[in-house]
Short mmCIF file of C-alpha atoms and ligand atoms in Angstrom, two decimals:
data_model
loop_
_atom_site.label_atom_id
_atom_site.label_comp_id
_atom_site.label_asym_id
_atom_site.label_seq_id
_atom_site.Cartn_x
_atom_site.Cartn_y
_atom_site.Cartn_z
CA MET A 1 -33.85 -63.00 36.65
CA SER A 2 -30.92 -62.82 39.00
CA ASN A 3 -28.88 -64.64 36.14
CA PHE A 4 -29.92 -62.13 33.71
CA LYS A 5 -28.90 -59.27 36.08
CA SER A 6 -25.42 -60.73 36.70
CA PHE A 7 -25.04 -61.32 32.98
CA VAL A 8 -25.50 -57.79 31.80
CA PRO A 9 -22.58 -56.23 33.88
CA LEU A 10 -20.34 -58.96 32.83
CA VAL A 11 -20.85 -58.24 29.07
CA LEU A 12 -20.43 -54.56 29.92
CA GLN A 13 -17.15 -55.32 31.81
CA PHE A 14 -15.83 -57.37 29.06
CA PHE A 15 -16.27 -54.59 26.47
CA ILE A 16 -14.81 -52.00 28.81
CA LEU A 17 -11.73 -53.87 29.85
CA GLN A 18 -10.96 -54.72 26.21
CA ALA A 19 -11.61 -51.00 25.29
CA SER A 20 -8.00 -49.81 25.38
CA ALA A 21 -4.44 -50.57 24.56
CA CYS A 22 -0.94 -49.05 23.91
CA SER A 23 2.44 -50.36 23.19
CA ARG A 24 6.01 -49.42 24.39
CA VAL A 25 9.54 -50.32 23.44
CA ALA A 26 12.84 -49.12 24.50
CA TYR A 27 15.51 -48.95 21.71
CA THR A 28 19.25 -48.71 22.10
CA SER A 29 21.38 -47.76 19.20
CA GLY A 30 25.18 -48.57 18.69
CA ALA A 31 28.40 -47.21 20.30
CA GLN A 32 28.92 -45.08 17.14
CA ASP A 33 25.71 -43.30 18.18
CA GLY A 34 26.60 -43.01 21.78
CA ASN A 35 24.39 -45.85 22.83
CA ARG A 36 21.39 -43.71 22.47
CA THR A 37 18.28 -44.96 23.99
CA ILE A 38 15.03 -44.06 22.56
CA ILE A 39 11.69 -44.98 24.12
CA GLY A 40 8.66 -45.26 21.78
CA ARG A 41 5.15 -45.74 22.72
CA SER A 42 1.63 -45.62 21.08
CA MET A 43 -1.48 -44.19 22.84
CA ASP A 44 -4.50 -46.25 21.78
CA TRP A 45 -7.68 -45.13 23.42
CA LEU A 46 -11.47 -45.13 22.59
CA ILE A 47 -12.05 -41.51 22.40
CA PRO A 48 -9.81 -38.50 21.78
CA THR A 49 -7.40 -37.75 24.71
CA ASN A 50 -7.82 -33.93 24.37
CA SER A 51 -3.93 -33.67 25.09
CA SER A 52 -1.48 -30.65 25.47
CA LEU A 53 2.03 -30.72 26.15
CA TYR A 54 3.56 -28.95 29.25
CA ALA A 55 7.07 -28.00 30.00
CA PHE A 56 7.42 -28.10 33.83
CA PRO A 57 10.54 -26.51 35.40
CA ALA A 58 12.21 -27.91 38.63
CA GLY A 59 11.22 -26.46 41.99
CA ILE A 60 7.32 -26.95 41.60
CA GLN A 61 5.39 -27.64 44.86
CA ARG A 62 3.22 -30.79 44.31
CA ASN A 63 0.43 -32.22 46.14
CA GLY A 64 -0.59 -35.81 45.49
CA ARG A 65 -4.36 -34.76 45.26
CA ALA A 66 -5.61 -37.88 47.23
CA GLY A 67 -7.19 -35.97 50.13
CA ASN A 68 -5.95 -36.32 53.73
CA ASN A 69 -2.32 -37.57 53.90
CA SER A 70 -1.38 -36.83 50.30
CA VAL A 71 2.16 -37.22 49.31
CA GLN A 72 3.98 -33.87 49.03
CA TRP A 73 7.06 -32.97 47.05
CA ILE A 74 8.99 -30.38 45.19
CA SER A 75 10.00 -31.28 41.65
CA LYS A 76 13.70 -31.96 41.59
CA TYR A 77 13.86 -32.20 37.72
CA GLY A 78 12.09 -30.40 34.94
CA SER A 79 10.15 -32.27 32.37
CA VAL A 80 8.06 -32.26 29.19
CA ILE A 81 4.82 -34.17 29.32
CA THR A 82 1.58 -34.97 27.49
CA THR A 83 -1.67 -34.66 29.34
CA ALA A 84 -4.93 -36.66 28.91
CA TYR A 85 -7.71 -34.05 29.19
CA ASP A 86 -5.45 -31.74 31.04
CA LEU A 87 -6.38 -33.71 34.03
CA ALA A 88 -3.22 -36.05 34.17
CA SER A 89 0.27 -36.69 32.97
CA VAL A 90 0.29 -39.77 30.80
CA ASP A 91 3.75 -39.49 28.96
CA GLY A 92 6.96 -37.69 29.28
CA MET A 93 10.75 -37.25 29.68
CA ASN A 94 12.80 -35.29 32.30
CA THR A 95 16.03 -33.31 31.95
CA GLU A 96 17.93 -36.39 32.93
CA GLY A 97 16.47 -38.54 30.17
CA LEU A 98 14.18 -40.40 32.53
CA VAL A 99 11.23 -41.44 30.48
CA VAL A 100 7.98 -42.50 31.99
CA ASN A 101 4.93 -43.98 29.98
CA MET A 102 1.45 -44.61 31.26
CA LEU A 103 -0.46 -47.63 29.51
CA TYR A 104 -3.75 -49.21 30.28
CA LEU A 105 -3.77 -52.29 32.37
CA ALA A 106 -7.19 -53.76 32.87
CA ASP A 107 -5.91 -56.24 35.41
CA GLY A 108 -4.72 -53.45 37.71
CA ASP A 109 -6.06 -53.06 41.33
CA TYR A 110 -4.87 -50.20 43.50
CA GLY A 111 -6.53 -51.86 46.59
CA ALA A 112 -8.60 -50.12 49.35
CA ARG A 113 -7.53 -46.83 51.03
CA ASN A 114 -5.49 -47.17 54.09
CA SER A 115 -5.70 -43.69 55.37
CA SER A 116 -2.55 -44.20 57.50
CA LYS A 117 -0.43 -44.41 54.35
CA PRO A 118 0.40 -41.46 52.31
CA ALA A 119 -1.49 -41.44 48.82
CA MET A 120 -1.36 -39.70 45.42
CA SER A 121 -3.98 -39.56 42.67
CA LEU A 122 -3.10 -41.54 39.61
CA SER A 123 -3.23 -38.50 37.78
CA LEU A 124 0.25 -37.54 39.23
CA TRP A 125 1.76 -41.08 39.52
CA LEU A 126 3.86 -40.62 36.34
CA GLN A 127 4.66 -36.90 37.18
CA TYR A 128 5.98 -38.16 40.47
CA PHE A 129 8.88 -40.17 38.84
CA LEU A 130 9.73 -37.54 36.42
CA ASP A 131 9.88 -34.96 39.18
CA ASN A 132 12.06 -37.06 41.47
CA TYR A 133 14.30 -39.56 39.75
CA ALA A 134 17.23 -39.46 37.22
CA THR A 135 17.39 -43.30 36.59
CA ALA A 136 15.39 -46.34 36.66
CA SER A 137 17.59 -47.77 39.50
CA GLU A 138 17.11 -44.69 41.69
CA ALA A 139 13.29 -45.06 41.17
CA ALA A 140 13.48 -48.84 41.87
CA SER A 141 15.35 -48.35 45.07
CA ASP A 142 12.81 -45.86 46.46
CA LEU A 143 9.48 -47.73 46.03
CA TYR A 144 9.07 -49.85 49.29
CA ASP A 145 9.33 -49.18 53.08
CA ALA A 146 11.42 -51.51 55.57
CA ASN A 147 8.39 -53.94 55.65
CA GLY A 148 8.55 -54.38 51.81
CA GLU A 149 5.28 -52.40 51.27
CA ALA A 150 4.85 -49.63 48.91
CA LYS A 151 5.66 -46.27 50.39
CA TYR A 152 2.47 -44.72 49.21
CA GLN A 153 -0.80 -45.77 47.70
CA VAL A 154 -2.33 -44.64 44.33
CA ARG A 155 -5.92 -43.72 44.11
CA SER A 156 -7.94 -43.60 40.84
CA LYS A 157 -11.34 -42.64 39.52
CA GLU A 158 -13.15 -42.56 36.31
CA VAL A 159 -12.38 -39.84 33.74
CA VAL A 160 -14.10 -41.54 30.81
CA GLN A 161 -17.63 -42.57 31.91
CA GLY A 162 -17.76 -46.34 32.22
CA VAL A 163 -14.08 -46.90 31.71
CA PRO A 164 -12.26 -47.61 35.11
CA SER A 165 -8.84 -45.67 35.16
CA LEU A 166 -6.44 -48.65 35.53
CA GLN A 167 -2.89 -47.91 34.42
CA HIS A 168 0.69 -49.29 34.82
CA LEU A 169 3.92 -47.53 34.21
CA SER A 170 7.07 -48.27 32.31
CA ILE A 171 10.07 -46.18 33.18
CA GLY A 172 13.28 -46.09 31.13
CA ASP A 173 16.51 -44.09 31.32
CA ALA A 174 19.36 -42.98 29.19
CA MET A 175 21.48 -46.06 30.14
CA GLY A 176 18.77 -48.31 28.58
CA ASP A 177 17.48 -49.55 32.00
CA ASN A 178 13.78 -50.28 32.51
CA LEU A 179 11.30 -50.59 35.54
CA ILE A 180 7.81 -51.77 35.04
CA LEU A 181 5.44 -50.89 37.81
CA GLU A 182 1.97 -52.54 38.16
CA TRP A 183 -0.51 -52.62 41.07
CA ILE A 184 -1.79 -56.19 41.49
CA ASP A 185 -4.32 -57.12 44.04
CA GLY A 186 -3.61 -53.88 46.00
CA LYS A 187 0.20 -54.34 46.01
CA LEU A 188 2.88 -52.51 43.93
CA VAL A 189 4.75 -55.09 41.86
CA SER A 190 7.96 -53.92 40.20
CA HIS A 191 10.06 -55.56 37.45
CA HIS A 192 13.58 -54.04 37.01
CA SER A 193 15.91 -55.08 33.93
CA LYS A 194 17.57 -53.85 30.98
CA ASP A 195 15.95 -56.72 29.25
CA TYR A 196 12.35 -55.45 29.82
CA THR A 197 12.33 -53.23 26.72
CA VAL A 198 8.68 -54.09 25.86
CA MET A 199 5.26 -53.39 27.46
CA THR A 200 1.69 -53.59 26.29
CA ASN A 201 -1.37 -54.17 28.44
CA GLU A 202 -3.22 -57.07 30.12
CA PRO A 203 -2.31 -59.63 31.29
CA GLN A 204 0.02 -58.58 34.01
CA PHE A 205 3.90 -58.41 33.07
CA THR A 206 4.89 -61.78 34.45
CA GLN A 207 2.15 -63.44 32.34
CA GLN A 208 3.19 -61.40 29.19
CA LEU A 209 6.63 -62.65 29.65
CA ALA A 210 5.56 -66.27 29.94
CA ILE A 211 3.38 -66.00 26.74
CA ASN A 212 6.36 -64.50 24.96
CA ASP A 213 8.48 -67.45 25.94
CA TYR A 214 6.26 -69.53 23.76
CA TRP A 215 6.47 -67.09 20.71
CA SER A 216 10.04 -66.02 20.84
CA PRO A 217 11.74 -69.33 19.68
CA ILE A 218 9.47 -69.62 16.65
CA SER A 219 9.07 -65.94 15.98
CA ASN A 220 11.00 -65.94 12.82
CA SER A 221 8.49 -68.01 11.14
CA SER A 222 5.25 -67.40 13.17
CA LEU A 223 3.73 -64.48 15.14
CA PRO A 224 0.34 -63.73 16.33
CA GLY A 225 -1.36 -61.12 14.23
CA THR A 226 -4.39 -59.62 16.04
CA ASP A 227 -4.21 -56.28 17.89
CA ARG A 228 -4.68 -58.03 21.23
CA PRO A 229 -2.02 -56.91 23.99
CA ALA A 230 -0.43 -60.40 24.19
CA ASP A 231 -0.10 -60.49 20.31
CA ARG A 232 1.43 -56.92 20.21
CA PHE A 233 3.76 -57.88 22.89
CA ALA A 234 5.12 -60.96 20.91
CA ARG A 235 5.51 -58.99 17.70
CA LEU A 236 7.14 -56.03 19.37
CA SER A 237 9.44 -58.38 21.21
CA HIS A 238 10.38 -59.85 17.91
CA TYR A 239 11.03 -56.58 16.10
CA ARG A 240 13.09 -55.45 19.22
CA ALA A 241 15.20 -58.48 18.92
CA TYR A 242 16.30 -58.11 15.42
CA VAL A 243 15.99 -54.44 14.64
CA PRO A 244 19.31 -53.12 13.20
CA VAL A 245 21.68 -51.20 15.43
CA ALA A 246 21.67 -47.47 14.33
CA THR A 247 24.70 -45.35 13.90
CA ASP A 248 22.98 -41.85 13.98
CA MET A 249 20.12 -40.25 15.64
CA ILE A 250 17.78 -40.01 12.51
CA SER A 251 17.90 -43.71 11.94
CA ALA A 252 17.57 -44.48 15.61
CA VAL A 253 14.27 -42.48 15.83
CA ALA A 254 13.15 -44.01 12.63
CA ASN A 255 13.86 -47.64 13.91
CA THR A 256 12.13 -46.92 17.05
CA ALA A 257 9.17 -45.37 15.04
CA GLY A 258 8.95 -48.26 12.69
CA MET A 259 8.58 -50.77 15.55
CA ILE A 260 5.75 -48.76 17.32
CA ARG A 261 3.93 -47.99 14.01
CA ALA A 262 4.10 -51.69 13.18
CA VAL A 263 2.02 -52.55 16.44
CA SER A 264 -0.10 -49.49 16.16
CA VAL A 265 -3.94 -50.19 15.60
CA PRO A 266 -5.50 -48.66 12.50
CA ASN A 267 -8.43 -46.30 12.70
CA GLU A 268 -11.14 -48.68 11.68
CA PRO A 269 -14.69 -49.31 12.89
CA THR A 270 -14.37 -51.05 16.16
CA GLY A 271 -14.31 -54.81 16.00
CA ILE A 272 -13.38 -55.34 12.29
CA SER A 273 -9.92 -56.89 12.87
CA THR A 274 -9.97 -57.41 16.77
CA PRO A 275 -13.11 -56.98 18.73
CA ASN A 276 -13.22 -53.94 21.04
CA ILE A 277 -9.56 -52.69 20.54
CA SER A 278 -9.11 -49.00 20.42
CA PRO A 279 -7.36 -47.17 17.53
CA THR A 280 -3.85 -45.51 17.87
CA LEU A 281 -4.34 -41.86 18.34
CA TRP A 282 -0.86 -40.66 18.82
CA ARG A 283 2.83 -41.75 19.36
CA THR A 284 5.97 -40.47 21.23
CA TYR A 285 9.55 -41.12 20.79
CA SER A 286 11.82 -39.81 23.70
CA ASP A 287 15.38 -39.54 22.80
CA THR A 288 17.20 -39.74 26.14
CA LEU A 289 20.45 -38.75 24.71
CA ALA A 290 19.44 -35.58 22.68
CA LYS A 291 16.70 -34.94 25.44
CA THR A 292 14.30 -34.46 22.44
CA TYR A 293 10.61 -35.41 22.70
CA PHE A 294 9.05 -36.53 19.42
CA TRP A 295 5.47 -36.61 18.97
CA GLU A 296 3.40 -37.99 16.14
CA SER A 297 -0.16 -37.58 15.58
CA ALA A 298 -2.03 -40.69 14.20
CA THR A 299 -5.35 -38.84 13.43
CA THR A 300 -3.69 -36.14 11.34
CA ALA A 301 -0.67 -36.40 9.14
CA PHE A 302 1.71 -34.29 11.44
CA PHE A 303 4.83 -34.92 13.27
CA PHE A 304 6.77 -32.54 15.71
CA TRP A 305 9.29 -32.36 18.41
CA THR A 306 10.68 -30.43 21.18
CA ASP A 307 14.17 -30.24 22.62
CA LEU A 308 14.04 -30.02 26.45
CA SER A 309 17.36 -27.96 26.42
CA GLN A 310 15.63 -25.05 24.75
CA PHE A 311 13.45 -24.35 27.90
CA ASP A 312 14.48 -23.02 31.18
CA LEU A 313 13.59 -26.15 33.08
CA SER A 314 15.65 -25.01 36.29
CA LYS A 315 14.06 -23.56 39.25
CA ASN A 316 14.05 -20.20 37.57
CA GLY A 317 11.96 -21.48 34.60
CA THR A 318 8.29 -20.85 34.04
CA ILE A 319 5.56 -23.43 33.03
CA MET A 320 4.98 -23.50 29.28
CA ARG A 321 2.03 -25.23 27.43
CA LEU A 322 1.58 -26.50 23.72
CA PRO A 323 -1.98 -26.68 23.06
CA LEU A 324 -3.14 -29.56 20.59
CA MET A 325 -6.88 -28.98 20.70
CA ASN A 326 -8.67 -26.73 18.22
CA VAL A 327 -5.30 -25.70 16.59
CA ASP A 328 -4.09 -25.32 13.11
CA TRP A 329 -2.37 -28.73 12.51
CA THR A 330 -0.29 -27.26 9.84
CA ARG A 331 1.38 -25.35 12.75
CA ARG A 332 2.33 -28.68 14.46
CA VAL A 333 5.18 -29.61 12.26
CA GLY A 334 8.84 -29.56 13.09
CA ASP A 335 10.41 -27.81 16.11
CA MET A 336 7.77 -26.58 18.47
CA LYS A 337 9.89 -24.37 20.65
CA ALA A 338 8.30 -21.07 19.39
CA ASN A 339 4.78 -22.68 19.82
CA PHE A 340 4.75 -23.04 23.62
CA VAL A 341 3.18 -20.40 25.46
CA LYS A 342 3.35 -19.39 29.26
CA ALA A 343 0.52 -20.94 31.13
CA PRO A 344 -0.54 -21.88 34.67
CA SER A 345 -0.42 -25.73 35.41
CA PHE A 346 -3.45 -27.57 34.80
CA ASN A 347 -5.28 -28.99 37.76
CA PHE A 348 -4.42 -32.74 38.29
CA LEU A 349 -7.45 -34.68 38.78
CA GLU A 350 -8.20 -35.11 42.62
CA CYS A 351 -9.22 -38.58 43.86
CA ASP A 352 -9.80 -38.51 47.62
CA SER A 353 -11.50 -41.94 48.14
C1 LIG B 401 28.60 -47.91 24.61
O1 LIG B 401 28.37 -49.35 25.18
C2 LIG B 401 29.57 -50.04 24.82
C3 LIG B 401 29.34 -51.50 25.16
O2 LIG B 401 28.62 -51.59 26.24
C4 LIG B 401 30.71 -49.36 25.73
O3 LIG B 401 31.84 -50.18 25.53
C5 LIG B 401 30.88 -47.87 25.38
O4 LIG B 401 31.62 -47.33 26.33
C6 LIG B 401 29.58 -47.26 25.45
N1 LIG B 401 29.79 -45.91 24.85
C7 LIG B 401 29.31 -44.86 25.48
C8 LIG B 401 29.39 -43.50 24.79
O5 LIG B 401 28.54 -44.94 26.47
C1 LIG B 402 -12.72 -33.54 24.86
O1 LIG B 402 -13.00 -32.34 23.98
C2 LIG B 402 -14.21 -32.39 23.47
C3 LIG B 402 -14.38 -31.20 22.30
O2 LIG B 402 -14.14 -30.01 23.20
C4 LIG B 402 -15.36 -32.46 24.46
O3 LIG B 402 -16.51 -32.51 23.73
C5 LIG B 402 -15.22 -33.71 25.26
O4 LIG B 402 -16.19 -33.77 26.37
C6 LIG B 402 -13.78 -33.66 25.92
N1 LIG B 402 -13.57 -34.93 26.73
C7 LIG B 402 -13.39 -35.00 27.97
C8 LIG B 402 -13.29 -36.50 28.56
O5 LIG B 402 -13.02 -33.99 28.55
C1 LIG B 403 -9.62 -35.65 56.73
O1 LIG B 403 -9.19 -35.37 57.89
C2 LIG B 403 -10.10 -34.51 58.60
C3 LIG B 403 -9.34 -34.07 60.00
O2 LIG B 403 -8.84 -35.15 60.63
C4 LIG B 403 -11.41 -35.19 58.95
O3 LIG B 403 -12.24 -34.56 59.65
C5 LIG B 403 -11.93 -35.80 57.52
O4 LIG B 403 -12.99 -36.57 57.81
C6 LIG B 403 -10.94 -36.39 56.80
N1 LIG B 403 -11.44 -36.69 55.47
C7 LIG B 403 -11.35 -37.94 54.84
C8 LIG B 403 -11.90 -38.01 53.50
O5 LIG B 403 -10.85 -38.89 55.42
C1 LIG B 404 -2.32 -49.54 57.07
O1 LIG B 404 -0.91 -48.87 56.83
C2 LIG B 404 -0.26 -48.87 58.17
C3 LIG B 404 0.99 -48.08 58.09
O2 LIG B 404 1.70 -48.71 56.98
C4 LIG B 404 -0.11 -50.55 58.57
O3 LIG B 404 0.56 -50.53 59.67
C5 LIG B 404 -1.41 -51.10 58.56
O4 LIG B 404 -1.27 -52.56 58.73
C6 LIG B 404 -2.33 -50.89 57.26
N1 LIG B 404 -3.43 -51.55 57.39
C7 LIG B 404 -4.08 -52.44 56.62
C8 LIG B 404 -5.29 -52.83 56.94
O5 LIG B 404 -3.37 -52.83 55.60
C1 LIG B 405 16.02 -65.52 13.68
O1 LIG B 405 16.67 -64.84 12.52
C2 LIG B 405 17.71 -64.23 12.92
C3 LIG B 405 18.23 -63.38 11.62
O2 LIG B 405 18.41 -64.26 10.59
C4 LIG B 405 18.83 -64.97 13.54
O3 LIG B 405 19.93 -64.32 13.94
C5 LIG B 405 18.21 -65.76 14.80
O4 LIG B 405 19.07 -66.67 15.26
C6 LIG B 405 16.83 -66.37 14.48
N1 LIG B 405 16.25 -66.87 15.64
C7 LIG B 405 15.85 -68.15 15.88
C8 LIG B 405 15.28 -68.40 17.23
O5 LIG B 405 15.87 -68.97 15.02
C1 LIG B 406 18.27 -18.41 38.93
O1 LIG B 406 18.46 -16.90 38.92
C2 LIG B 406 19.30 -16.32 39.70
C3 LIG B 406 19.09 -14.89 39.75
O2 LIG B 406 19.03 -14.36 38.48
C4 LIG B 406 20.76 -16.82 39.35
O3 LIG B 406 21.63 -16.29 40.33
C5 LIG B 406 20.71 -18.33 39.49
O4 LIG B 406 21.95 -18.84 38.90
C6 LIG B 406 19.60 -18.94 38.59
N1 LIG B 406 19.64 -20.36 38.81
C7 LIG B 406 19.68 -21.34 37.90
C8 LIG B 406 19.56 -22.72 38.24
O5 LIG B 406 19.58 -21.05 36.57
#
């Protein structure tokens, strides 16, 4: 009986930990195109993300929403972001061209709460970087205290019942630099390099690099084809290595989109091609040179964008929202500036344990 009891949660855990995905790539075009960096990502998730877009100006007072000793800050930069459930920022770009993407990492572990350390809810972790930093280097140099420990903790709680909220971040900037952040065994682990253009999901980043070392020398003739994260990592790394160098913005966006679409997961009955992998719901392409945020639905046939310079994202600006739930999708095509409406901020999910 006791064997049976421990078996059931294991099976459940296997299902849950395999339940979500996402892929990310940073692309840089040629000197003729101003070395434009575009960061593309897919959002693969087991149920709809009930998203909206928000334009947040500078000067917003933030609270880390992690109970006592929450990190407090005032946004230095404005940003445009995508929410999940209007509870968390999960993707976005700021006015300096810093891009942050949140992806699932089943192997993540935020550790136990140490109440003498400041903390923030996972719902604001991505927003914290958009609010505070202009480049990946700047963010990388402000992660740890003098003892080499993370300056703050991240706290998380379930949003979708039965699915632990475990995420890692990829940060990219207009110079093509990258910073990957993962919480492993309660410690913040960072990987900083222009070479780290690709990220998917579990296992942790160092292991993805090791697996890719096997595939990369033979990738011209052989690549793994399932939707599992390590397979998507190998394929996306191969596409990134040989993608043509664009000479204009249109083809730079198209090249980025082509790579992300090629590692997207079709909408299919779960378990047909790869067991327990979620379908792609949407994709974004953040152009760090034009400061334009492209958003592509994978559950409708529509594609739109928004140019950050069309908003007042200075301290004088106001928060604007673009709803994506229960809207006429034929109005979610092309430039979205006119469709944003003034709105209060959503309430970031609190997590005080
Ligand atoms: C683009 O990159 C090349 C090679 O690194 C460099 O020589 C050139 O100055 C860069 N151009 C711009 C506009 O940054
Ligand atoms: C997403 O929206 C649908 C439709 O309004 C709702 O039924 C569902 O509960 C929402 N999901 C979450 C996690 O909020
Ligand atoms: C927060 O701090 C107050 C005052 O110090 C204390 O009474 C309360 O128990 C603390 N709450 C938590 C969740 O630690
Ligand atoms: C909690 O954090 C404080 C301040 O950083 C540190 O001195 C202490 O060792 C930590 N406690 C544990 C159990 O890690
Ligand atoms: C793969 O093909 C490209 C394009 O032909 C070539 O430049 C590259 O050297 C090849 N890589 C390997 C590892 O054979
Ligand atoms: C904000 O508005 C004030 C008053 O209209 C103006 O003086 C100031 O230049 C504006 N600041 C920015 C950053 O636009």
